[in-house]
Amino acid sequence: MTNSMGAAAIRLEPTAPPVMQRARGAGRILVAGDDGRTRLRTLYQEGCAKLRLPNTHDGSVQAVLINTAGGLTGGDRIDWQAEAGAHARLVLTTQACERLYRSTGPDAVVETRLTVGENARIDWLPQETILFSGSRLRRALSVDLAPDATFLAVESIILGREAMGEDARDAHLFDTWRIRVGGRLVHAEANRIDGDTWSRDGLAALAGNRAFATILLIAPDAARRLDAVRALLPAKSLSAASAVAGRLVIRAAAPSGLALRRIIAPILNQLSGAGSLPRLWHL
């Protein structure tokens, strides 16, 4: 085909959309009890997932989970795996709050699998996750415990950046927990947050709050801790605690991340195996 000048016309072929670079990471740690102390047996890290082991003075191993990508966006994926063998104590925390940035379509995926052996303990104490406007996160926590094991967990979500006046109304979260003791499912939940007005403003949901958290303790003495935990809950906060069948569950919501931390930090201090939060929570 030619144009009026007789030159050959240029035919433009459609081009495929660019393939975006995605963050991938996997981290695994295994510890075992040894003469009253906990010893490292396996440490594996791949991609953007890193683990660091600060010194401790209470016989436990503390592992700091780090995402070197600096945050997550659509299509990113991180897998964490940890195991505490018989009589071991392991504390897992994060270097900082995890940030979820705007997605162009797919979810960011974070999956965590924990195994707690005979008379062992894992404290799962990540710092808050911040959902930016337009972010999408699909997260799953799966835990297998021996019948006499102890497990403490917290997950906190902050919706939007308060300093930016952002409430992340269009952020999406789908979060599932599956906890088994001796192979039997004892705790299951699924939380979904999206742009639906009821989920953000409904009295039975967040009631307009921008931050919320769940704390779970599974231990032989969990029910006996209920009164002490309830005494720590602020009288005028949207928070409550209950205990049933070896489980202690605390739910809390607050207008900001700082207000939420002021609610949950004293509770975690009391329930943690070390009697205090990891130092990174205080930096």
Short mmCIF file of C-alpha atoms in Angstrom, two decimals:
data_model
loop_
_atom_site.label_atom_id
_atom_site.label_comp_id
_atom_site.label_asym_id
_atom_site.label_seq_id
_atom_site.Cartn_x
_atom_site.Cartn_y
_atom_site.Cartn_z
CA MET A 1 0.00 0.00 0.00
CA THR A 2 1.31 3.49 -0.87
CA ASN A 3 0.38 7.01 0.12
CA SER A 4 -0.14 9.96 -2.24
CA MET A 5 3.59 10.54 -2.36
CA GLY A 6 4.19 6.99 -3.55
CA ALA A 7 6.06 5.95 -0.42
CA ALA A 8 5.27 2.64 1.25
CA ALA A 9 2.88 3.05 4.15
CA ILE A 10 4.00 1.91 7.59
CA ARG A 11 1.84 -0.75 9.20
CA LEU A 12 1.83 -0.65 13.02
CA GLU A 13 1.37 -4.03 14.66
CA PRO A 14 -0.35 -4.09 18.08
CA THR A 15 2.10 -4.55 20.93
CA ALA A 16 1.59 -6.63 24.05
CA PRO A 17 1.28 -4.72 27.34
CA PRO A 18 4.55 -4.51 29.27
CA VAL A 19 5.26 -7.26 31.79
CA MET A 20 5.65 -5.61 35.19
CA GLN A 21 8.41 -6.75 37.49
CA ARG A 22 6.99 -8.44 40.60
CA ALA A 23 8.48 -9.07 44.02
CA ARG A 24 8.88 -12.70 45.05
CA GLY A 25 10.16 -13.96 48.37
CA ALA A 26 10.25 -17.02 50.60
CA GLY A 27 11.67 -17.42 54.09
CA ARG A 28 11.84 -20.47 56.33
CA ILE A 29 13.16 -21.00 59.87
CA LEU A 30 13.24 -24.11 62.07
CA VAL A 31 14.30 -24.09 65.72
CA ALA A 32 14.55 -26.85 68.32
CA GLY A 33 14.77 -27.07 72.09
CA ASP A 34 18.18 -27.99 73.49
CA ASP A 35 18.90 -28.21 77.25
CA GLY A 36 16.62 -25.33 78.22
CA ARG A 37 17.51 -23.12 75.27
CA THR A 38 16.26 -22.82 71.72
CA ARG A 39 18.73 -23.48 68.91
CA LEU A 40 18.57 -22.61 65.23
CA ARG A 41 18.40 -25.67 62.97
CA THR A 42 17.38 -24.30 59.56
CA LEU A 43 17.42 -20.82 58.02
CA TYR A 44 16.44 -20.26 54.39
CA GLN A 45 15.73 -17.03 52.54
CA GLU A 46 15.01 -16.30 48.90
CA GLY A 47 14.23 -13.21 46.84
CA CYS A 48 12.93 -10.20 48.75
CA ALA A 49 12.24 -12.21 51.94
CA LYS A 50 15.00 -11.97 54.55
CA LEU A 51 15.27 -13.09 58.18
CA ARG A 52 17.53 -11.62 60.85
CA LEU A 53 18.14 -13.08 64.32
CA PRO A 54 18.86 -10.47 67.02
CA ASN A 55 20.37 -11.54 70.32
CA THR A 56 17.96 -12.49 73.09
CA HIS A 57 18.47 -13.18 76.78
CA ASP A 58 15.50 -15.39 77.67
CA GLY A 59 16.35 -18.69 75.97
CA SER A 60 14.16 -18.07 72.92
CA VAL A 61 15.00 -17.35 69.29
CA GLN A 62 13.65 -14.14 67.79
CA ALA A 63 13.37 -13.82 64.03
CA VAL A 64 12.77 -10.51 62.27
CA LEU A 65 10.97 -10.86 58.92
CA ILE A 66 12.06 -8.31 56.30
CA ASN A 67 10.61 -7.53 52.89
CA THR A 68 13.48 -5.84 51.04
CA ALA A 69 11.09 -4.76 48.27
CA GLY A 70 9.95 -2.01 50.63
CA GLY A 71 6.27 -2.88 50.33
CA LEU A 72 3.88 -4.97 48.26
CA THR A 73 1.69 -4.28 45.24
CA GLY A 74 -0.52 -6.29 42.91
CA GLY A 75 1.08 -9.56 41.77
CA ASP A 76 3.76 -9.65 44.50
CA ARG A 77 4.02 -12.78 46.64
CA ILE A 78 5.79 -13.70 49.88
CA ASP A 79 5.70 -17.08 51.65
CA TRP A 80 6.83 -17.44 55.27
CA GLN A 81 7.29 -20.76 57.03
CA ALA A 82 8.42 -21.40 60.61
CA GLU A 83 8.60 -24.40 62.90
CA ALA A 84 9.32 -24.64 66.62
CA GLY A 85 10.33 -28.17 67.55
CA ALA A 86 9.68 -29.80 70.91
CA HIS A 87 10.36 -27.49 73.90
CA ALA A 88 11.46 -24.60 71.65
CA ARG A 89 10.35 -20.97 71.85
CA LEU A 90 10.25 -18.77 68.76
CA VAL A 91 9.20 -15.13 68.40
CA LEU A 92 8.44 -13.81 64.92
CA THR A 93 8.08 -10.10 64.23
CA THR A 94 8.66 -7.65 61.37
CA GLN A 95 11.21 -4.91 60.86
CA ALA A 96 8.48 -2.31 60.32
CA CYS A 97 4.88 -1.94 59.21
CA GLU A 98 4.17 -3.66 55.90
CA ARG A 99 2.85 -1.30 53.23
CA LEU A 100 0.42 -2.29 50.48
CA TYR A 101 0.57 0.02 47.47
CA ARG A 102 -2.01 0.61 44.75
CA SER A 103 -2.56 -2.40 42.49
CA THR A 104 -3.18 -2.32 38.75
CA GLY A 105 -5.45 -5.36 39.08
CA PRO A 106 -4.18 -8.53 40.80
CA ASP A 107 -3.83 -9.15 44.55
CA ALA A 108 -0.61 -9.16 46.51
CA VAL A 109 -0.39 -12.55 48.24
CA VAL A 110 1.17 -13.36 51.63
CA GLU A 111 0.97 -16.90 52.99
CA THR A 112 2.31 -17.97 56.38
CA ARG A 113 2.58 -21.56 57.63
CA LEU A 114 3.60 -22.24 61.24
CA THR A 115 4.19 -25.52 63.09
CA VAL A 116 4.44 -25.67 66.89
CA GLY A 117 5.72 -28.90 68.41
CA GLU A 118 5.34 -30.63 71.75
CA ASN A 119 5.49 -28.20 74.68
CA ALA A 120 6.75 -25.52 72.28
CA ARG A 121 5.66 -21.94 71.71
CA ILE A 122 5.47 -19.49 68.81
CA ASP A 123 4.60 -15.82 69.21
CA TRP A 124 3.51 -14.38 65.83
CA LEU A 125 3.86 -10.62 66.38
CA PRO A 126 4.13 -8.74 63.07
CA GLN A 127 3.74 -4.98 63.16
CA GLU A 128 0.76 -3.33 61.47
CA THR A 129 -0.13 -3.69 57.80
CA ILE A 130 -1.04 -0.40 56.10
CA LEU A 131 -3.41 -0.58 53.12
CA PHE A 132 -2.95 2.37 50.77
CA SER A 133 -5.73 3.55 48.49
CA GLY A 134 -6.34 1.06 45.67
CA SER A 135 -4.32 -1.73 47.27
CA ARG A 136 -5.31 -5.39 47.18
CA LEU A 137 -4.11 -8.03 49.67
CA ARG A 138 -4.93 -11.72 49.95
CA ARG A 139 -3.38 -13.19 53.08
CA ALA A 140 -3.54 -16.61 54.75
CA LEU A 141 -2.27 -17.86 58.11
CA SER A 142 -2.14 -21.63 58.68
CA VAL A 143 -0.96 -23.06 62.03
CA ASP A 144 -0.56 -26.65 63.27
CA LEU A 145 -0.01 -27.12 67.01
CA ALA A 146 0.75 -30.10 69.22
CA PRO A 147 -1.92 -30.62 71.91
CA ASP A 148 0.22 -29.00 74.65
CA ALA A 149 1.74 -26.23 72.50
CA THR A 150 1.19 -22.48 72.94
CA PHE A 151 0.50 -19.97 70.18
CA LEU A 152 0.05 -16.21 70.38
CA ALA A 153 -0.81 -14.20 67.27
CA VAL A 154 -1.72 -10.66 66.34
CA GLU A 155 -2.68 -9.14 63.00
CA SER A 156 -3.36 -5.40 62.74
CA ILE A 157 -4.64 -3.44 59.75
CA ILE A 158 -4.54 0.31 59.17
CA LEU A 159 -6.72 1.61 56.35
CA GLY A 160 -4.97 4.48 54.59
CA ARG A 161 -2.28 6.96 55.56
CA GLU A 162 -3.62 9.26 58.26
CA ALA A 163 -1.04 11.99 57.57
CA MET A 164 -2.20 12.10 53.93
CA GLY A 165 -5.87 12.28 54.88
CA GLU A 166 -6.36 8.92 53.17
CA ASP A 167 -8.99 6.42 54.34
CA ALA A 168 -8.41 3.83 51.55
CA ARG A 169 -12.09 3.30 50.86
CA ASP A 170 -11.19 1.37 47.70
CA ALA A 171 -8.65 -0.95 49.37
CA HIS A 172 -9.40 -4.69 49.28
CA LEU A 173 -8.41 -7.26 51.92
CA PHE A 174 -9.21 -10.96 52.17
CA ASP A 175 -7.61 -12.52 55.25
CA THR A 176 -8.04 -16.14 56.43
CA TRP A 177 -6.86 -18.00 59.53
CA ARG A 178 -6.89 -21.78 60.00
CA ILE A 179 -5.56 -23.04 63.36
CA ARG A 180 -5.36 -26.74 64.19
CA VAL A 181 -4.46 -28.45 67.45
CA GLY A 182 -3.51 -32.10 67.23
CA GLY A 183 -4.79 -32.08 63.64
CA ARG A 184 -8.26 -30.80 64.66
CA LEU A 185 -9.48 -27.44 63.40
CA VAL A 186 -10.10 -25.24 66.48
CA HIS A 187 -10.18 -21.73 65.02
CA ALA A 188 -11.18 -20.48 61.57
CA GLU A 189 -12.04 -17.02 60.36
CA ALA A 190 -12.19 -15.02 57.16
CA ASN A 191 -12.23 -11.24 57.00
CA ARG A 192 -13.07 -9.24 53.91
CA ILE A 193 -12.79 -5.47 53.56
CA ASP A 194 -13.65 -3.71 50.31
CA GLY A 195 -15.35 -0.56 49.12
CA ASP A 196 -18.69 -1.57 50.61
CA THR A 197 -20.01 1.19 52.86
CA TRP A 198 -21.50 -1.25 55.39
CA SER A 199 -18.17 -3.03 56.02
CA ARG A 200 -16.51 0.28 56.85
CA ASP A 201 -19.28 2.15 58.64
CA GLY A 202 -21.67 -0.51 59.95
CA LEU A 203 -21.95 -0.71 63.74
CA ALA A 204 -21.40 -4.49 63.59
CA ALA A 205 -18.26 -4.00 61.46
CA LEU A 206 -15.70 -1.17 61.74
CA ALA A 207 -18.17 1.58 62.72
CA GLY A 208 -16.10 4.15 60.85
CA ASN A 209 -12.77 3.20 62.43
CA ARG A 210 -9.62 3.09 60.30
CA ALA A 211 -7.60 0.52 62.29
CA PHE A 212 -8.46 -2.89 63.69
CA ALA A 213 -6.72 -5.95 65.13
CA THR A 214 -7.27 -9.55 66.20
CA ILE A 215 -5.25 -11.20 68.97
CA LEU A 216 -5.45 -14.95 69.52
CA LEU A 217 -3.92 -17.01 72.31
CA ILE A 218 -4.11 -20.80 72.28
CA ALA A 219 -2.71 -22.24 75.48
CA PRO A 220 -3.68 -24.62 78.29
CA ASP A 221 -4.29 -21.59 80.57
CA ALA A 222 -5.90 -19.31 77.96
CA ALA A 223 -9.27 -19.06 79.72
CA ARG A 224 -7.62 -18.07 83.00
CA ARG A 225 -6.11 -14.99 81.31
CA LEU A 226 -9.49 -13.52 80.34
CA ASP A 227 -10.15 -11.34 83.39
CA ALA A 228 -6.65 -9.84 83.30
CA VAL A 229 -7.01 -9.02 79.61
CA ARG A 230 -10.45 -7.45 80.03
CA ALA A 231 -9.02 -5.22 82.74
CA LEU A 232 -6.61 -3.79 80.14
CA LEU A 233 -9.30 -2.88 77.60
CA PRO A 234 -10.17 0.84 77.58
CA ALA A 235 -13.72 1.42 78.77
CA LYS A 236 -14.79 3.56 75.80
CA SER A 237 -13.04 1.64 73.02
CA LEU A 238 -14.56 -0.66 70.42
CA SER A 239 -12.80 -3.73 71.82
CA ALA A 240 -13.73 -6.97 73.57
CA ALA A 241 -12.30 -10.31 74.69
CA SER A 242 -13.74 -13.81 75.01
CA ALA A 243 -12.44 -17.25 75.93
CA VAL A 244 -13.68 -20.71 75.00
CA ALA A 245 -12.13 -24.19 74.70
CA GLY A 246 -8.51 -23.18 75.22
CA ARG A 247 -8.75 -20.04 73.07
CA LEU A 248 -8.58 -16.41 74.10
CA VAL A 249 -9.69 -13.98 71.37
CA ILE A 250 -9.42 -10.20 71.49
CA ARG A 251 -10.90 -7.88 68.85
CA ALA A 252 -10.14 -4.17 68.78
CA ALA A 253 -10.89 -1.23 66.50
CA ALA A 254 -9.72 2.37 66.75
CA PRO A 255 -9.79 5.60 64.72
CA SER A 256 -6.02 5.53 64.07
CA GLY A 257 -3.03 3.21 64.10
CA LEU A 258 -1.58 4.93 67.17
CA ALA A 259 -4.83 4.59 69.10
CA LEU A 260 -4.99 0.90 68.15
CA ARG A 261 -1.44 0.24 69.27
CA ARG A 262 -2.18 1.82 72.63
CA ILE A 263 -4.96 -0.75 73.06
CA ILE A 264 -3.16 -3.88 71.92
CA ALA A 265 0.41 -3.27 73.16
CA PRO A 266 -0.38 -3.76 76.89
CA ILE A 267 -2.31 -6.94 76.07
CA LEU A 268 0.53 -8.37 74.00
CA ASN A 269 3.01 -7.45 76.72
CA GLN A 270 1.02 -9.49 79.21
CA LEU A 271 0.40 -12.49 76.94
CA SER A 272 3.82 -12.78 75.28
CA GLY A 273 6.21 -15.51 76.32
CA ALA A 274 8.94 -12.97 77.13
CA GLY A 275 6.58 -10.68 79.05
CA SER A 276 7.31 -7.86 76.60
CA LEU A 277 7.08 -6.98 72.94
CA PRO A 278 10.09 -7.25 70.62
CA ARG A 279 12.29 -4.15 70.69
CA LEU A 280 11.40 -3.26 67.12
CA TRP A 281 7.86 -2.46 68.30
CA HIS A 282 9.30 0.40 70.36
CA LEU A 283 11.64 2.01 67.81
#
